[in-house]
mmCIF file with all atom_site columns, C-alpha atoms in Angstrom:
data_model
loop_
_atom_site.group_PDB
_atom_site.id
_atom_site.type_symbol
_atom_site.label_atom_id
_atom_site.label_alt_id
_atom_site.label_comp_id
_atom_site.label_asym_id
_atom_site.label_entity_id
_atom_site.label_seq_id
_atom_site.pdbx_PDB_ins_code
_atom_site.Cartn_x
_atom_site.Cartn_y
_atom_site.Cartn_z
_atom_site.occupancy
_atom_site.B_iso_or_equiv
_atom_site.pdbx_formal_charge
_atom_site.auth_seq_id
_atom_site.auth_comp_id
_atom_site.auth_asym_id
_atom_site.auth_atom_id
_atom_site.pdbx_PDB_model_num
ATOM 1  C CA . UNK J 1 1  ? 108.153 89.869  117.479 1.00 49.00 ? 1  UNK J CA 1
ATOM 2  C CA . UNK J 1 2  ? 109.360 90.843  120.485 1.00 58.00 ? 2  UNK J CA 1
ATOM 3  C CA . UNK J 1 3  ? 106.357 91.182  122.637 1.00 63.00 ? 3  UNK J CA 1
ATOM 4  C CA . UNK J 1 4  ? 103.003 89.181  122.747 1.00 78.00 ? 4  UNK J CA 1
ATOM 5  C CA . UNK J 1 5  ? 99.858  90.886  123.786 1.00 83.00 ? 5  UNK J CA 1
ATOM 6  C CA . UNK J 1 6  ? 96.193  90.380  124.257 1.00 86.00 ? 6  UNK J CA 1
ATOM 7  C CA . UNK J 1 7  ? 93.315  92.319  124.778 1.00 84.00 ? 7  UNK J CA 1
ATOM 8  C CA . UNK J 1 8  ? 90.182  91.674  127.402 1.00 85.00 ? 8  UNK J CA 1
ATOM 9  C CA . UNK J 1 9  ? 87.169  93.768  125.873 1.00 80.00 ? 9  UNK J CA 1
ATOM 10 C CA . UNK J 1 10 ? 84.783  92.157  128.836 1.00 80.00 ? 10 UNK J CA 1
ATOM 11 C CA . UNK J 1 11 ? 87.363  93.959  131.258 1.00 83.00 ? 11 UNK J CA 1
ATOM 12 C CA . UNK J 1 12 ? 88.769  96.538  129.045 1.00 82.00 ? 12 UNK J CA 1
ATOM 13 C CA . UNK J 1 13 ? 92.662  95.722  129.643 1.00 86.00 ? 13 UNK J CA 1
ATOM 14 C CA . UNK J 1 14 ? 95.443  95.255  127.808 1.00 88.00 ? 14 UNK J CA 1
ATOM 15 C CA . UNK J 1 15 ? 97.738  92.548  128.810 1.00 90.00 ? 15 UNK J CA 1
ATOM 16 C CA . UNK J 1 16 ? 101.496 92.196  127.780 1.00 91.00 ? 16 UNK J CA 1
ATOM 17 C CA . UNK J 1 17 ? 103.146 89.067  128.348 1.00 88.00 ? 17 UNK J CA 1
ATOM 18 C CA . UNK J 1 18 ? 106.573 89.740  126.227 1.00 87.00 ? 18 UNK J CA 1
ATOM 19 C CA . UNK J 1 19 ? 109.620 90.652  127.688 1.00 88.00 ? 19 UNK J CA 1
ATOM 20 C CA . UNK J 1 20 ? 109.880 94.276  126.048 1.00 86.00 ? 20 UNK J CA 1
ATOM 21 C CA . UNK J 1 21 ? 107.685 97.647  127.142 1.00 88.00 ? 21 UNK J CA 1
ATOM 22 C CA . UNK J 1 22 ? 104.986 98.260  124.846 1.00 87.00 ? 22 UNK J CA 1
ATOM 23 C CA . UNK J 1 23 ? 104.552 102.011 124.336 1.00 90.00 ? 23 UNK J CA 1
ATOM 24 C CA . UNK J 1 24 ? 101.548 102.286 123.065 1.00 90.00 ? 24 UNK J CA 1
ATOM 25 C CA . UNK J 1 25 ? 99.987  105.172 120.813 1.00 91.00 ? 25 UNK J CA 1
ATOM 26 C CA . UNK J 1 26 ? 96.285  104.185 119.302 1.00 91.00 ? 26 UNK J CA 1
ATOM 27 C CA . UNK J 1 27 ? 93.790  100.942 119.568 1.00 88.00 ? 27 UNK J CA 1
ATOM 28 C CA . UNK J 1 28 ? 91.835  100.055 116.545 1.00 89.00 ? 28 UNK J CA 1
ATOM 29 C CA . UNK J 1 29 ? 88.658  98.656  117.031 1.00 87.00 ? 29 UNK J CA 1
ATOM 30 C CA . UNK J 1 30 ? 88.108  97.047  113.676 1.00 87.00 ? 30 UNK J CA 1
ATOM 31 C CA . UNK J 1 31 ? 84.648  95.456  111.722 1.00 83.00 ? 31 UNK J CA 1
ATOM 32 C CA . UNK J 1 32 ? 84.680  92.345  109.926 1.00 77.00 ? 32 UNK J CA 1
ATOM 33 C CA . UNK J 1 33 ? 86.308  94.069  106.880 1.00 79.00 ? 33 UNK J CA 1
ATOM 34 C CA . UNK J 1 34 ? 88.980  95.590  108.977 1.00 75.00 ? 34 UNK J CA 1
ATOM 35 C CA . UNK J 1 35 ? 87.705  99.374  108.952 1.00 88.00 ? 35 UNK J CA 1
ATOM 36 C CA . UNK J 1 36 ? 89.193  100.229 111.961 1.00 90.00 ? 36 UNK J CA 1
ATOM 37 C CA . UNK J 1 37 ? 87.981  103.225 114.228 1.00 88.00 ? 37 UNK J CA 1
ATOM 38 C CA . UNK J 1 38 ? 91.431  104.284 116.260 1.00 90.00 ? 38 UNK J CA 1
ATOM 39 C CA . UNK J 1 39 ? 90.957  105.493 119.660 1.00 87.00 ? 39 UNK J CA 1
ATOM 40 C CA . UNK J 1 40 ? 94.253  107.622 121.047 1.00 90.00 ? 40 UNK J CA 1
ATOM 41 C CA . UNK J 1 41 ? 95.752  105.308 123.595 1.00 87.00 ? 41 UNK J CA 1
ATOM 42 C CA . UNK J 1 42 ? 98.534  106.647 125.177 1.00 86.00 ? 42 UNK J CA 1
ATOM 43 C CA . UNK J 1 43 ? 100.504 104.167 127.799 1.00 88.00 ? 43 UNK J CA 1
ATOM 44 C CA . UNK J 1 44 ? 103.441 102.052 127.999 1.00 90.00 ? 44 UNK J CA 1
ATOM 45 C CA . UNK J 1 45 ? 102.735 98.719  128.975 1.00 91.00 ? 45 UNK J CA 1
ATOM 46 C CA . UNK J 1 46 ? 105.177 97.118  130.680 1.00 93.00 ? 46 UNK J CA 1
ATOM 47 C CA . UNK J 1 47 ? 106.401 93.288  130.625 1.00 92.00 ? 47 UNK J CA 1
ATOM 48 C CA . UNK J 1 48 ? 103.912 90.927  132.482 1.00 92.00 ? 48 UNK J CA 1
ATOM 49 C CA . UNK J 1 49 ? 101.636 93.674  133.416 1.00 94.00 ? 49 UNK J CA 1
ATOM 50 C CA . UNK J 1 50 ? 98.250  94.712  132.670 1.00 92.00 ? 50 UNK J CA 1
ATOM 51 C CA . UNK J 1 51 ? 96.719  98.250  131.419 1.00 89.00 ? 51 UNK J CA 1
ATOM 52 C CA . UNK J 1 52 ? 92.879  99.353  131.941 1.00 87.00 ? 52 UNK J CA 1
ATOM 53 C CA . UNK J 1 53 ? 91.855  101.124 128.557 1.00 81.00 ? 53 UNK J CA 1
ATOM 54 C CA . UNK J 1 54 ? 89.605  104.599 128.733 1.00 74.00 ? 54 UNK J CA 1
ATOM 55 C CA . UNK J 1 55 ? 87.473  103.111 126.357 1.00 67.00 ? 55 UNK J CA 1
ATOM 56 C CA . UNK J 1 56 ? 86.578  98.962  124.905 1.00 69.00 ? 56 UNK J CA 1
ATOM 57 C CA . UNK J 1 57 ? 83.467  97.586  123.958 1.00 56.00 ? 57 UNK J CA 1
ATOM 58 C CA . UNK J 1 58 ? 82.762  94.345  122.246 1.00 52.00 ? 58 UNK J CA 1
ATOM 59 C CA . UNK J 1 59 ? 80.665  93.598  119.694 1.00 53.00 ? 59 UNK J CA 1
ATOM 60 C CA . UNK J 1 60 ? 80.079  90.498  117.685 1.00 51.00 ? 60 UNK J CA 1
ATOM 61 C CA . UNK J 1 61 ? 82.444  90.016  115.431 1.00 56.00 ? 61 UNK J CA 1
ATOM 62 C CA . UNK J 1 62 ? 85.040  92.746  115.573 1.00 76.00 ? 62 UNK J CA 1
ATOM 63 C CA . UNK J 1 63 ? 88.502  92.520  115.674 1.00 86.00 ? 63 UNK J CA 1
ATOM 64 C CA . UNK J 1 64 ? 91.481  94.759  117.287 1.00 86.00 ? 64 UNK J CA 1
ATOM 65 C CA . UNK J 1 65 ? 94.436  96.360  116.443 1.00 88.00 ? 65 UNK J CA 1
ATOM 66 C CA . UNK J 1 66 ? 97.133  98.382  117.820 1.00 88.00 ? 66 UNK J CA 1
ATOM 67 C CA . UNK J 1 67 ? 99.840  100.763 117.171 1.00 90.00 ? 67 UNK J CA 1
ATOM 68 C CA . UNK J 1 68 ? 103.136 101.512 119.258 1.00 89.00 ? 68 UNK J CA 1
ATOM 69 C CA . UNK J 1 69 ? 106.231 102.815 118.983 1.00 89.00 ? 69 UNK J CA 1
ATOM 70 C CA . UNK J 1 70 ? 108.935 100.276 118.662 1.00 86.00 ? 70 UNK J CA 1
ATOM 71 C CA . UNK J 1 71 ? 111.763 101.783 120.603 1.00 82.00 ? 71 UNK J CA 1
ATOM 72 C CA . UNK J 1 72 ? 114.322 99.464  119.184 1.00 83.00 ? 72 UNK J CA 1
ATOM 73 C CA . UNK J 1 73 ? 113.942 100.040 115.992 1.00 87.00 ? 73 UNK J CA 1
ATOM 74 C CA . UNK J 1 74 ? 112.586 103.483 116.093 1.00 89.00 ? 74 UNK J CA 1
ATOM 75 C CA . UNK J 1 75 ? 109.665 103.073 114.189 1.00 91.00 ? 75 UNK J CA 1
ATOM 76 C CA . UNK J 1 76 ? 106.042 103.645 114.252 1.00 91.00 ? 76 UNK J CA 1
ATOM 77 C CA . UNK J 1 77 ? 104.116 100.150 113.824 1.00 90.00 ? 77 UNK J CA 1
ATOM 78 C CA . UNK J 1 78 ? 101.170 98.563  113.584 1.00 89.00 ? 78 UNK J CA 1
ATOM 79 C CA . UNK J 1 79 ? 99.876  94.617  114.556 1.00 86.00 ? 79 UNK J CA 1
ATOM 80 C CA . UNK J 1 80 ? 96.870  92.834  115.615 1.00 86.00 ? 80 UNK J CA 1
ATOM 81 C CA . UNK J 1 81 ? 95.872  92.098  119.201 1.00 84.00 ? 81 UNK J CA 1
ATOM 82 C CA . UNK J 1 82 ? 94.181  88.768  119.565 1.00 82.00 ? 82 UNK J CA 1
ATOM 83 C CA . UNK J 1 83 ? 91.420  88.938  122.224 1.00 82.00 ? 83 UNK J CA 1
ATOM 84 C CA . UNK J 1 84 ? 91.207  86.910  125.224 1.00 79.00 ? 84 UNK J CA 1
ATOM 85 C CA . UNK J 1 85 ? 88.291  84.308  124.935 1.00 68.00 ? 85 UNK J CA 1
#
């Protein structure tokens, strides 16, 4: 993968710490059996910066994913977004 990012529900932010843009599309906040409500998240998120999101809340529990448009391979995708403890 050519990017590595993490999410901060306490702060609702987005943090990418690859070396590629990120542009992002939706973030999926997920229950334990990965149902995922998607929330339209337009942004590009650029190497070693951080994005506020319009909307995060954590509960117990849940998990997040996200999906972006992969400009080098021109594809929609989809991956999971470890949280920050």
């Amino acid at each position: 993968m050519w990017f590595h990012s993490s999410i901060d529900p306490r702060r609702g932010t987005l943090k990418n710490n690859g070396t590629l843009r990120v542009p992002l599309r939706e973030i999926g906040i997920c229950d334990a059996d990965s149902s995922c409500k998607w929330i339209k998240e337009d942004a590009t998120i650029y190497p070693d910066t951080e994005r506020k999101l319009k909307t995060l809340t954590k509960t117990q529990g849940q998990k997040y994913k996200f999906r972006y448009f992969n400009w080098v391979n021109k594809t929609a995708e989809e991956a999971d977004l470890p949280v920050v403890q």
